[in-house]
Amino acid sequence: MRATAVSLCGVAALMTGLVAAVPSAAGTDARSAPRTAHTPHTLTWKKCATKDHPRLQCASLKVPLDHDRPHGEQITLALSRVQHTAKTYQGPLLVNPGGPGGSGLSMAGFVAKTLPKKVAAGYDVIGFDPRGVGRSKPALNCRPGHAKPVRPATVPYTHALEKANIDRARAFAEACGSKYADVLPFIDTVSAVKDLDAIRAALGAEKINYFGYSYGTYLGAVYAKLFPDRVRRMALDSVVDPHNVWYDANLTQDFAFDARHKAFLAWVAKHDKKYRLGTDPAKVEAKWYAMRSALAKKPAGKKVGAAELEDTFMPGGYFDGYWPFLAEAFAAYANGKGTGPLVEAYENFGAVDAAGDNSYSVYAAVGCRDAAWPRDWEQWRRDNWQVHAKAPFMTWNNAWYNAPCAFWPVRSLQPVDVTNASVPPVLIFQATDDAATPYEGAITMHRKLRGSRLVVEQGGGNHGITLSGNACLDGHLAAYLTNGKVPESGGEVDAVCKRLPEPKPRSAARGAAETGAAPSGASGSGAELHGLLGFRG
């Protein structure tokens, strides 16, 4: 799971809610158990409408930095909402796009607009920026410009390359510790879950409905563990493996991304008439790696080196609607037509702005705090070279992305065991070929949440599959949110949906119209959702 970098901006009526204490989850830090009542807060909602979301409202909520000290230092959460319009009110539906580090403010407008009107009308759809993110305060930005090009090549074939990347990771960790020493101990999933319950209380709701993507599935599962009596309905899409938080999850991810990259290259080979890179996927793959080697020596436009190339093509593992753009950039470079399209693709898909700096800072802070990471670099070196031998696409890129955790200035907690027999039926959605959250994680989550139901997109490879144009998946989600109806097969998988068709290459006319529009102009259904989910979340 990698951090997202999307933002925007918020509902009336308030009351207090008391948090019933529940026992500490097995294997968790003592702070994981809720202990205190929420302080009464009044939410003041103001219009923050956009062209795409004309009914959006925004508010802010004060919560304790340390929930064990409710009257201590306070931080601010940014909230958004689209109010219900139906006479029958189903309560708040909290939505989260993942990360950790993803801004959720725009998600409220998107979900309210994309769900069937009759379904959305029954809910107050609530978005939020988790602590440290976006418009919440303080918003973390540990080392502005950390991802500025051109970075050292990621595959550490030389001692100098390895040292340069280690030095960058250590510098990031030290910058976070220096700037946010008082905050970092409280940027973690359990603290964010307690924020969710503070939001529930401020909304005056006894229970919440919840809909999360990617890391948001883990956030929801931890909420359900700590507050099972506060959950009414919960839908989880593209599921984190709760057994592998977080070091092992990233190693598993590397294999899945490599397979997804091969699927992209096979698609390029299938459309040789358009891209002229050959009909043999293995030879197309060789050309891609030749491009990476060449860019390591001479970056395109003084911006796109080997590391930036990986950053540019990695989003194709999240959403195949990006494939036509990426294929055109690849073909232009490999066929000797110039570097312009590749630089443009990097600026659209790989470049990191200030919002991305913030997302990455929170991603690192949560991930490094949530669970133990190896502190001995020898283990990182050994594990990642072993994985790289079989999955060379982004193993080392992923390793350096997470490497600050080897030097993190705050001790790690233990992950929450999300095993749960008390929560109402949870509806889980998963694509079989998802790279960011591989399929096995959904099976694990399904087994841990007793009574949950699993809906699978067979052959699908996108990360985030509901509200993306698949009517079968969306039908299950709509039925669940309408009346709690869930599929039931009696087997491991409760329902299977066919995947959406692969994208088609852009025509010359479409290409001219969409030049400069990626990723917002991405091909295929689901482009808006994947713009919100981001690429590393």
Coordinates of C-alpha atoms in Angstrom, one line a residue:
M1 CA 0.0 0.0 0.0
R2 CA 1.4 3.3 -0.9
A3 CA 0.2 6.8 -0.1
T4 CA -2.3 8.7 -2.2
A5 CA -2.1 12.3 -3.1
V6 CA -5.5 13.7 -3.7
S7 CA -7.5 16.3 -1.9
L8 CA -10.5 18.7 -1.8
C9 CA -12.6 19.7 0.9
G10 CA -17.7 18.7 4.8
V11 CA -23.3 18.3 8.2
A12 CA -25.3 19.3 10.8
A13 CA -26.2 18.4 14.1
L14 CA -24.2 17.1 16.8
M15 CA -24.4 15.5 20.1
T16 CA -22.2 13.6 22.4
G17 CA -21.6 9.9 22.3
L18 CA -20.1 7.9 25.0
V19 CA -17.4 5.3 24.1
A20 CA -18.0 2.0 25.9
A21 CA -14.7 0.6 27.0
V22 CA -13.7 -2.7 25.3
P23 CA -10.8 -5.0 26.2
S24 CA -7.5 -4.5 24.6
A25 CA -7.1 -6.5 21.4
A26 CA -4.7 -9.3 21.7
G27 CA -1.2 -8.4 20.8
T28 CA -1.8 -4.6 20.7
D29 CA -0.3 -1.7 22.5
A30 CA -2.1 -0.7 25.7
R31 CA -3.3 2.5 24.0
S32 CA -5.5 0.5 21.7
A33 CA -8.3 0.2 24.2
P34 CA -10.8 3.1 24.3
R35 CA -10.9 4.5 27.8
T36 CA -12.6 7.8 27.9
A37 CA -15.8 9.5 26.9
H38 CA -15.7 11.9 23.9
T39 CA -15.8 15.6 24.8
P40 CA -19.0 17.2 23.3
H41 CA -18.3 19.1 20.1
T42 CA -20.5 21.1 17.8
L43 CA -19.8 20.8 14.1
T44 CA -20.3 23.9 12.0
W45 CA -20.9 23.0 8.4
K46 CA -20.1 25.4 5.6
K47 CA -20.6 25.1 1.9
C48 CA -17.4 24.0 0.0
A49 CA -19.1 23.0 -3.2
T50 CA -17.1 22.3 -6.3
K51 CA -18.2 21.9 -10.0
D52 CA -18.2 18.2 -9.6
H53 CA -19.7 18.1 -6.1
P54 CA -22.2 21.0 -5.8
R55 CA -23.7 19.8 -2.5
L56 CA -20.4 19.3 -0.6
Q57 CA -20.1 20.8 2.8
C58 CA -17.1 21.0 5.1
A59 CA -16.4 21.2 8.8
S60 CA -13.6 20.7 11.3
L61 CA -13.4 18.7 14.5
K62 CA -11.0 19.0 17.5
V63 CA -9.7 15.6 18.8
P64 CA -7.0 14.8 21.3
L65 CA -3.6 14.2 19.9
D66 CA -3.4 11.4 22.6
H67 CA -6.8 9.9 23.2
D68 CA -5.6 8.6 26.6
R69 CA -5.3 12.3 27.5
P70 CA -8.6 13.7 26.2
H71 CA -8.1 17.1 27.8
G72 CA -4.5 17.4 26.6
E73 CA -3.2 18.8 23.3
Q74 CA -5.8 19.0 20.5
I75 CA -5.5 18.5 16.8
T76 CA -8.0 19.3 14.0
L77 CA -9.6 16.9 11.6
A78 CA -11.1 18.2 8.3
L79 CA -14.5 16.7 7.4
S80 CA -16.8 16.8 4.4
R81 CA -20.3 15.6 3.8
V82 CA -23.1 15.3 1.4
Q83 CA -26.4 15.3 3.3
H84 CA -29.1 12.7 2.9
T85 CA -32.3 13.7 1.1
A86 CA -34.5 10.6 1.7
K87 CA -37.2 10.5 4.4
T88 CA -35.7 7.2 5.6
Y89 CA -32.3 8.1 7.0
Q90 CA -29.8 5.3 7.3
G91 CA -27.2 7.2 9.2
P92 CA -23.7 8.5 8.4
L93 CA -21.6 6.6 5.8
L94 CA -17.9 7.3 6.4
V95 CA -15.7 6.8 3.4
N96 CA -11.9 6.5 3.1
P97 CA -9.7 6.2 0.0
G98 CA -6.7 4.4 1.6
G99 CA -3.1 5.3 1.9
P100 CA -2.2 5.7 4.7
G101 CA -2.0 9.3 3.9
G102 CA -4.9 9.6 1.5
S103 CA -7.2 12.7 1.6
G104 CA -10.8 11.7 1.9
L105 CA -12.6 15.0 1.5
S106 CA -13.5 14.5 -2.1
M107 CA -14.5 10.9 -1.6
A108 CA -17.8 12.1 0.0
G109 CA -18.8 13.9 -3.1
F110 CA -17.7 11.1 -5.4
V111 CA -19.4 8.3 -3.4
A112 CA -22.6 10.3 -3.1
K113 CA -22.6 11.1 -6.8
T114 CA -21.7 7.6 -8.0
L115 CA -23.9 5.4 -5.9
P116 CA -27.4 4.9 -7.2
K117 CA -29.4 8.0 -6.3
K118 CA -31.9 6.1 -4.1
V119 CA -29.1 4.5 -2.2
A120 CA -27.0 7.7 -1.6
A121 CA -30.2 9.6 -0.6
G122 CA -30.5 7.6 2.6
Y123 CA -27.0 8.5 3.9
D124 CA -25.0 11.4 5.1
V125 CA -21.9 10.6 3.2
I126 CA -18.9 11.7 5.3
G127 CA -15.4 12.2 4.1
F128 CA -12.4 13.1 6.2
D129 CA -8.7 13.8 6.1
P130 CA -7.2 11.5 8.8
R131 CA -4.8 13.0 11.3
G132 CA -1.7 14.5 9.7
V133 CA -3.3 14.6 6.2
G134 CA -4.3 17.4 3.9
R135 CA -6.5 20.0 5.5
S136 CA -6.3 18.4 8.9
K137 CA -3.9 20.2 11.3
P138 CA -1.1 19.7 11.8
A139 CA -0.4 18.4 8.3
L140 CA 2.9 16.5 8.1
N141 CA 5.5 17.4 5.5
C142 CA 8.7 15.8 6.8
R143 CA 11.2 16.6 4.0
P144 CA 9.7 18.8 1.2
G145 CA 11.0 17.8 -2.2
H146 CA 12.2 14.4 -1.0
A147 CA 11.1 12.8 -4.3
K148 CA 12.5 15.6 -6.5
P149 CA 14.1 14.2 -9.6
V150 CA 16.6 12.9 -10.5
R151 CA 16.9 10.4 -7.7
P152 CA 19.5 7.6 -7.5
A153 CA 18.7 4.5 -9.5
T154 CA 16.8 2.1 -7.2
V155 CA 18.5 -1.2 -8.0
P156 CA 21.7 -1.0 -5.8
Y157 CA 24.1 -2.7 -8.2
T158 CA 27.0 -0.6 -6.6
H159 CA 27.9 0.2 -3.1
A160 CA 27.6 3.9 -4.0
L161 CA 24.0 3.5 -5.2
E162 CA 23.0 1.6 -2.1
K163 CA 24.6 4.2 0.2
A164 CA 22.9 7.1 -1.6
N165 CA 19.5 5.5 -1.2
I166 CA 20.2 4.6 2.5
D167 CA 21.3 8.1 3.1
R168 CA 18.1 9.5 1.6
A169 CA 15.9 7.1 3.7
R170 CA 17.8 8.0 6.9
A171 CA 17.6 11.7 6.1
F172 CA 13.8 11.5 5.7
A173 CA 13.4 9.6 9.0
E174 CA 15.6 12.1 10.8
A175 CA 13.7 15.1 9.3
C176 CA 10.4 13.6 10.5
G177 CA 11.8 13.1 14.0
S178 CA 13.2 16.6 14.2
K179 CA 10.1 18.4 12.9
Y180 CA 7.4 16.2 14.6
A181 CA 8.9 14.7 17.7
D182 CA 5.7 15.3 19.7
V183 CA 3.3 14.2 17.0
L184 CA 4.8 11.0 15.5
P185 CA 4.0 8.8 18.5
F186 CA 0.3 9.4 17.7
I187 CA 0.2 9.0 14.0
D188 CA -0.9 5.4 13.7
T189 CA -3.9 3.3 12.8
V190 CA -5.3 2.9 16.3
S191 CA -5.2 6.7 16.9
A192 CA -6.9 7.2 13.6
V193 CA -9.6 4.7 14.5
K194 CA -10.3 6.6 17.7
D195 CA -10.6 9.7 15.6
L196 CA -13.3 7.8 13.6
D197 CA -15.2 7.2 16.8
A198 CA -14.9 10.9 17.8
I199 CA -16.4 11.7 14.4
R200 CA -19.2 9.3 15.1
A201 CA -19.9 11.0 18.4
A202 CA -19.8 14.5 16.9
L203 CA -22.3 13.4 14.3
G204 CA -24.6 12.2 17.1
A205 CA -24.8 8.7 15.7
E206 CA -24.9 5.6 17.8
K207 CA -23.4 3.6 14.9
I208 CA -21.6 4.3 11.7
N209 CA -21.7 2.8 8.2
Y210 CA -18.2 2.6 6.7
F211 CA -16.9 2.1 3.2
G212 CA -13.1 1.9 2.7
Y213 CA -10.6 1.2 -0.1
S214 CA -7.1 -0.3 0.2
Y215 CA -5.5 0.8 3.5
G216 CA -9.0 2.0 4.4
T217 CA -10.0 -1.6 4.7
Y218 CA -7.5 -2.2 7.5
L219 CA -8.6 1.1 9.1
G220 CA -12.2 -0.2 9.0
A221 CA -11.3 -3.6 10.3
V222 CA -9.4 -2.1 13.3
Y223 CA -12.4 0.1 14.0
A224 CA -14.7 -2.9 14.0
K225 CA -12.3 -4.7 16.4
L226 CA -12.2 -1.9 18.9
F227 CA -15.8 -0.7 18.5
P228 CA -17.8 -3.6 17.2
D229 CA -21.0 -2.3 18.7
R230 CA -20.6 1.0 16.8
V231 CA -20.7 -0.7 13.3
R232 CA -24.0 -0.9 11.4
R233 CA -22.7 -1.8 7.9
M234 CA -19.2 -2.0 6.5
A235 CA -18.0 -2.5 3.0
L236 CA -14.3 -3.1 2.2
D237 CA -12.8 -2.9 -1.3
S238 CA -9.3 -4.1 -2.3
V239 CA -8.2 -5.6 1.0
V240 CA -5.1 -5.3 3.0
D241 CA -3.8 -8.6 4.4
P242 CA -4.0 -8.1 8.2
H243 CA -1.4 -10.8 8.8
N244 CA 1.3 -8.9 6.9
V245 CA 1.3 -5.5 8.4
W246 CA 3.6 -4.0 6.9
Y247 CA 7.1 -5.3 6.0
D248 CA 5.9 -8.6 4.6
A249 CA 3.0 -7.0 2.8
N250 CA 5.4 -5.0 0.7
L251 CA 7.5 -8.0 -0.2
T252 CA 4.3 -9.8 -1.3
Q253 CA 3.2 -6.8 -3.2
D254 CA 6.4 -6.8 -5.3
F255 CA 5.6 -10.2 -6.9
A256 CA 2.0 -9.0 -7.6
F257 CA 3.2 -5.8 -9.2
D258 CA 5.7 -7.6 -11.4
A259 CA 2.9 -9.9 -12.7
R260 CA 0.7 -6.9 -13.3
H261 CA 3.6 -5.1 -15.2
K262 CA 3.9 -8.3 -17.4
A263 CA 0.2 -8.1 -18.1
F264 CA 0.7 -4.5 -19.3
L265 CA 3.6 -5.5 -21.5
A266 CA 1.6 -8.4 -23.0
W267 CA -1.2 -5.9 -23.8
V268 CA 1.4 -3.7 -25.6
A269 CA 2.5 -6.7 -27.6
K270 CA -1.1 -7.5 -28.5
H271 CA -1.4 -4.0 -30.0
D272 CA 1.8 -4.1 -32.0
K273 CA 0.1 -2.3 -34.9
K274 CA -0.3 0.7 -32.7
Y275 CA 2.9 0.7 -30.6
R276 CA 5.4 -1.1 -32.9
L277 CA 7.3 -2.7 -30.1
G278 CA 6.9 -6.3 -31.2
T279 CA 4.4 -9.1 -30.7
D280 CA 6.4 -11.2 -28.3
P281 CA 5.7 -10.0 -24.7
A282 CA 9.2 -11.2 -23.5
K283 CA 10.9 -9.0 -26.2
V284 CA 8.7 -6.1 -25.3
E285 CA 9.7 -6.6 -21.7
A286 CA 13.4 -6.6 -22.7
K287 CA 12.9 -3.3 -24.4
W288 CA 11.3 -1.8 -21.2
Y289 CA 14.2 -2.9 -19.1
A290 CA 16.6 -1.5 -21.8
M291 CA 14.8 1.8 -21.5
R292 CA 15.3 1.7 -17.7
S293 CA 19.0 1.0 -18.1
A294 CA 19.4 3.8 -20.6
L295 CA 17.6 6.3 -18.4
A296 CA 19.8 5.4 -15.4
K297 CA 22.7 6.7 -17.5
K298 CA 20.9 9.6 -19.3
P299 CA 17.6 10.8 -17.7
A300 CA 15.0 12.0 -20.2
G301 CA 14.6 15.7 -20.1
K302 CA 16.8 15.8 -17.0
K303 CA 13.8 14.6 -15.1
V304 CA 13.1 10.9 -15.8
G305 CA 15.8 8.6 -14.6
A306 CA 15.4 4.9 -13.7
A307 CA 13.6 5.6 -10.4
E308 CA 11.3 8.1 -12.0
L309 CA 10.5 5.7 -14.8
E310 CA 9.4 3.1 -12.2
D311 CA 7.3 5.7 -10.5
T312 CA 5.7 6.5 -13.8
F313 CA 4.8 3.0 -14.8
M314 CA 3.8 1.7 -11.4
P315 CA 0.3 3.4 -11.6
G316 CA -0.4 1.0 -14.5
G317 CA -0.5 -1.7 -11.8
Y318 CA -3.3 0.1 -10.0
F319 CA -5.5 0.9 -13.0
D320 CA -5.4 -0.4 -16.6
G321 CA -7.1 2.7 -17.8
Y322 CA -3.6 4.3 -17.7
W323 CA -2.1 1.7 -20.1
P324 CA -2.7 3.5 -23.3
F325 CA -0.9 6.6 -22.0
L326 CA 2.0 4.6 -20.7
A327 CA 2.3 2.5 -23.8
E328 CA 2.5 5.7 -26.0
A329 CA 5.3 7.1 -23.8
F330 CA 7.2 3.8 -23.9
A331 CA 6.8 3.5 -27.6
A332 CA 7.9 7.0 -28.3
Y333 CA 11.1 6.5 -26.4
A334 CA 11.9 3.0 -27.5
N335 CA 11.3 3.7 -31.1
G336 CA 13.5 6.7 -31.1
K337 CA 10.9 9.4 -31.5
G338 CA 11.9 11.5 -28.5
T339 CA 11.6 11.9 -24.8
G340 CA 8.7 14.4 -24.6
P341 CA 5.9 11.9 -24.1
L342 CA 7.9 10.1 -21.4
V343 CA 8.5 13.3 -19.5
E344 CA 4.8 14.2 -19.9
A345 CA 3.8 10.8 -18.6
Y346 CA 6.1 11.2 -15.6
E347 CA 4.6 14.6 -14.8
N348 CA 1.1 13.2 -15.0
F349 CA 1.7 9.9 -13.1
G350 CA 5.0 9.9 -11.3
A351 CA 5.8 13.4 -10.1
V352 CA 5.2 14.3 -6.5
D353 CA 3.8 17.7 -5.5
A354 CA 3.3 19.2 -2.0
A355 CA 0.2 17.1 -1.5
G356 CA 2.3 14.1 -2.4
D357 CA 4.9 15.1 0.1
N358 CA 2.3 15.3 2.8
S359 CA 0.8 11.9 1.8
Y360 CA 4.2 10.2 1.9
S361 CA 5.0 11.7 5.3
V362 CA 1.8 10.3 6.8
Y363 CA 2.3 7.0 4.9
A364 CA 5.7 6.6 6.5
A365 CA 4.6 7.8 9.9
V366 CA 1.7 5.4 10.1
G367 CA 3.4 2.4 8.6
C368 CA 6.6 2.8 10.6
R369 CA 4.6 3.2 13.9
D370 CA 2.0 0.5 13.3
A371 CA 4.2 -2.5 13.3
A372 CA 7.8 -3.6 13.7
W373 CA 10.3 -3.3 10.8
P374 CA 13.8 -4.8 10.6
R375 CA 16.4 -2.4 12.0
D376 CA 19.2 -4.5 10.6
W377 CA 19.8 -3.3 7.0
E378 CA 21.3 -6.7 6.2
Q379 CA 17.8 -8.2 6.4
W380 CA 16.4 -5.6 4.0
R381 CA 19.3 -6.3 1.6
R382 CA 18.9 -10.0 1.7
D383 CA 15.1 -10.1 1.4
N384 CA 14.9 -7.6 -1.4
W385 CA 17.6 -9.1 -3.5
Q386 CA 15.8 -12.5 -3.2
V387 CA 12.5 -10.9 -4.3
H388 CA 14.2 -8.8 -7.0
A389 CA 15.6 -12.0 -8.6
K390 CA 12.0 -13.0 -9.4
A391 CA 10.2 -9.7 -9.5
P392 CA 12.6 -7.0 -10.9
F393 CA 10.0 -4.4 -11.9
M394 CA 9.7 -2.4 -8.6
T395 CA 11.1 -4.5 -5.7
W396 CA 13.9 -2.0 -4.9
N397 CA 11.7 1.0 -5.7
N398 CA 9.3 -0.3 -3.1
A399 CA 12.1 -1.1 -0.6
W400 CA 13.5 2.5 -0.7
Y401 CA 9.9 3.9 -0.4
N402 CA 9.6 2.1 2.9
A403 CA 13.2 2.2 4.0
P404 CA 12.8 5.2 6.4
C405 CA 11.1 2.6 8.7
A406 CA 14.6 1.0 9.2
F407 CA 15.7 4.3 10.9
W408 CA 12.4 5.6 12.3
P409 CA 12.8 7.7 15.5
V410 CA 9.7 6.3 17.2
R411 CA 9.3 2.8 18.5
S412 CA 6.9 0.5 16.7
L413 CA 3.6 -0.8 18.1
Q414 CA 2.2 -4.3 17.5
P415 CA -0.5 -4.7 14.9
V416 CA -4.1 -5.2 15.9
D417 CA -5.5 -8.7 15.5
V418 CA -8.7 -7.9 13.6
T419 CA -10.3 -11.3 14.3
N420 CA -13.9 -10.5 15.0
A421 CA -17.0 -12.5 15.8
S422 CA -19.0 -9.6 17.0
V423 CA -19.4 -7.3 14.0
P424 CA -22.4 -7.4 11.7
P425 CA -21.8 -9.0 8.2
V426 CA -19.0 -7.1 6.4
L427 CA -19.1 -7.1 2.6
I428 CA -15.7 -7.6 1.0
F429 CA -14.8 -6.9 -2.6
Q430 CA -11.6 -8.1 -4.3
A431 CA -10.1 -8.5 -7.8
T432 CA -8.1 -11.7 -8.2
D433 CA -5.1 -10.0 -9.9
D434 CA -4.9 -6.8 -7.8
A435 CA -1.3 -5.9 -7.3
A436 CA -1.4 -3.4 -4.5
T437 CA -3.4 -5.6 -2.2
P438 CA -3.0 -9.2 -3.5
Y439 CA -6.0 -11.6 -3.4
E440 CA -4.7 -13.7 -0.5
G441 CA -5.2 -10.7 1.8
A442 CA -9.0 -10.7 1.1
I443 CA -9.2 -14.4 1.9
T444 CA -7.4 -13.8 5.2
M445 CA -9.7 -10.8 6.1
H446 CA -12.8 -12.8 5.1
R447 CA -11.8 -15.6 7.5
K448 CA -11.0 -13.2 10.3
L449 CA -14.3 -11.4 10.1
R450 CA -16.9 -14.0 11.0
G451 CA -20.0 -13.7 8.9
S452 CA -18.4 -11.6 6.3
R453 CA -19.1 -12.1 2.6
L454 CA -16.6 -12.0 -0.3
V455 CA -17.4 -10.8 -3.8
V456 CA -14.6 -11.5 -6.3
E457 CA -13.9 -9.8 -9.7
Q458 CA -12.5 -12.8 -11.6
G459 CA -9.5 -11.9 -13.6
G460 CA -9.7 -8.3 -12.6
G461 CA -6.4 -6.5 -11.9
N462 CA -7.5 -3.0 -10.9
H463 CA -7.1 -1.8 -7.3
G464 CA -10.4 -0.4 -6.3
I465 CA -13.2 -2.1 -8.2
T466 CA -16.5 -0.9 -6.9
L467 CA -18.0 2.4 -8.3
S468 CA -15.8 1.9 -11.4
G469 CA -18.3 0.8 -14.0
N470 CA -18.7 -2.9 -13.1
A471 CA -22.5 -3.3 -12.7
C472 CA -22.3 -6.7 -11.1
L473 CA -20.0 -5.4 -8.3
D474 CA -22.0 -2.2 -7.9
G475 CA -25.2 -4.2 -7.6
H476 CA -23.9 -6.1 -4.6
L477 CA -22.8 -2.9 -3.0
A478 CA -26.1 -1.1 -3.6
A479 CA -28.1 -4.0 -2.2
Y480 CA -26.0 -4.1 0.9
L481 CA -26.2 -0.4 1.5
T482 CA -29.9 -0.4 0.8
N483 CA -31.1 -3.1 3.2
G484 CA -28.0 -5.1 4.4
K485 CA -28.5 -7.8 1.9
V486 CA -25.4 -9.9 1.3
P487 CA -24.7 -12.8 -1.1
E488 CA -24.2 -16.3 0.4
S489 CA -22.8 -19.3 -1.4
G490 CA -21.7 -21.5 1.4
G491 CA -18.2 -21.5 0.0
E492 CA -15.0 -19.4 0.4
V493 CA -16.3 -17.0 -2.2
D494 CA -19.9 -15.8 -2.0
A495 CA -20.3 -14.2 -5.4
V496 CA -18.2 -13.8 -8.6
C497 CA -18.4 -11.0 -11.1
K498 CA -16.7 -10.9 -14.6
R499 CA -13.9 -8.4 -15.0
L500 CA -14.3 -5.3 -17.2
P501 CA -12.9 -5.4 -20.7
E502 CA -9.3 -4.3 -21.2
P503 CA -8.7 -0.8 -22.4
K504 CA -8.2 -0.1 -26.1
P505 CA -5.3 2.0 -27.5
R506 CA -6.2 5.7 -28.1
S507 CA -7.1 6.7 -31.6
A508 CA -5.3 9.5 -33.2
A509 CA -8.3 11.8 -32.7
R510 CA -8.7 10.8 -29.0
G511 CA -5.0 11.1 -28.5
A512 CA -5.0 14.7 -29.7
A513 CA -8.0 15.6 -27.7
E514 CA -6.6 14.0 -24.5
T515 CA -3.0 15.3 -24.8
G516 CA -1.9 16.5 -21.4
A517 CA -5.1 15.2 -19.8
A518 CA -3.8 12.1 -18.2
P519 CA -4.5 10.9 -15.6
S520 CA -7.8 12.7 -15.5
G521 CA -8.3 11.8 -19.1
A522 CA -7.5 8.1 -18.6
S523 CA -9.2 5.5 -20.6
G524 CA -12.0 3.3 -19.4
S525 CA -14.4 3.2 -16.5
G526 CA -13.2 4.0 -13.1
A527 CA -10.9 6.9 -14.0
E528 CA -12.4 9.3 -11.5
L529 CA -12.2 6.8 -8.7
H530 CA -8.6 6.0 -9.4
G531 CA -7.7 9.7 -9.5
L532 CA -9.1 9.9 -6.0
L533 CA -7.4 6.7 -4.7
G534 CA -4.0 7.8 -6.0
F535 CA -1.2 5.5 -7.0
R536 CA 0.5 4.5 -3.8
G537 CA -2.6 3.9 -1.6

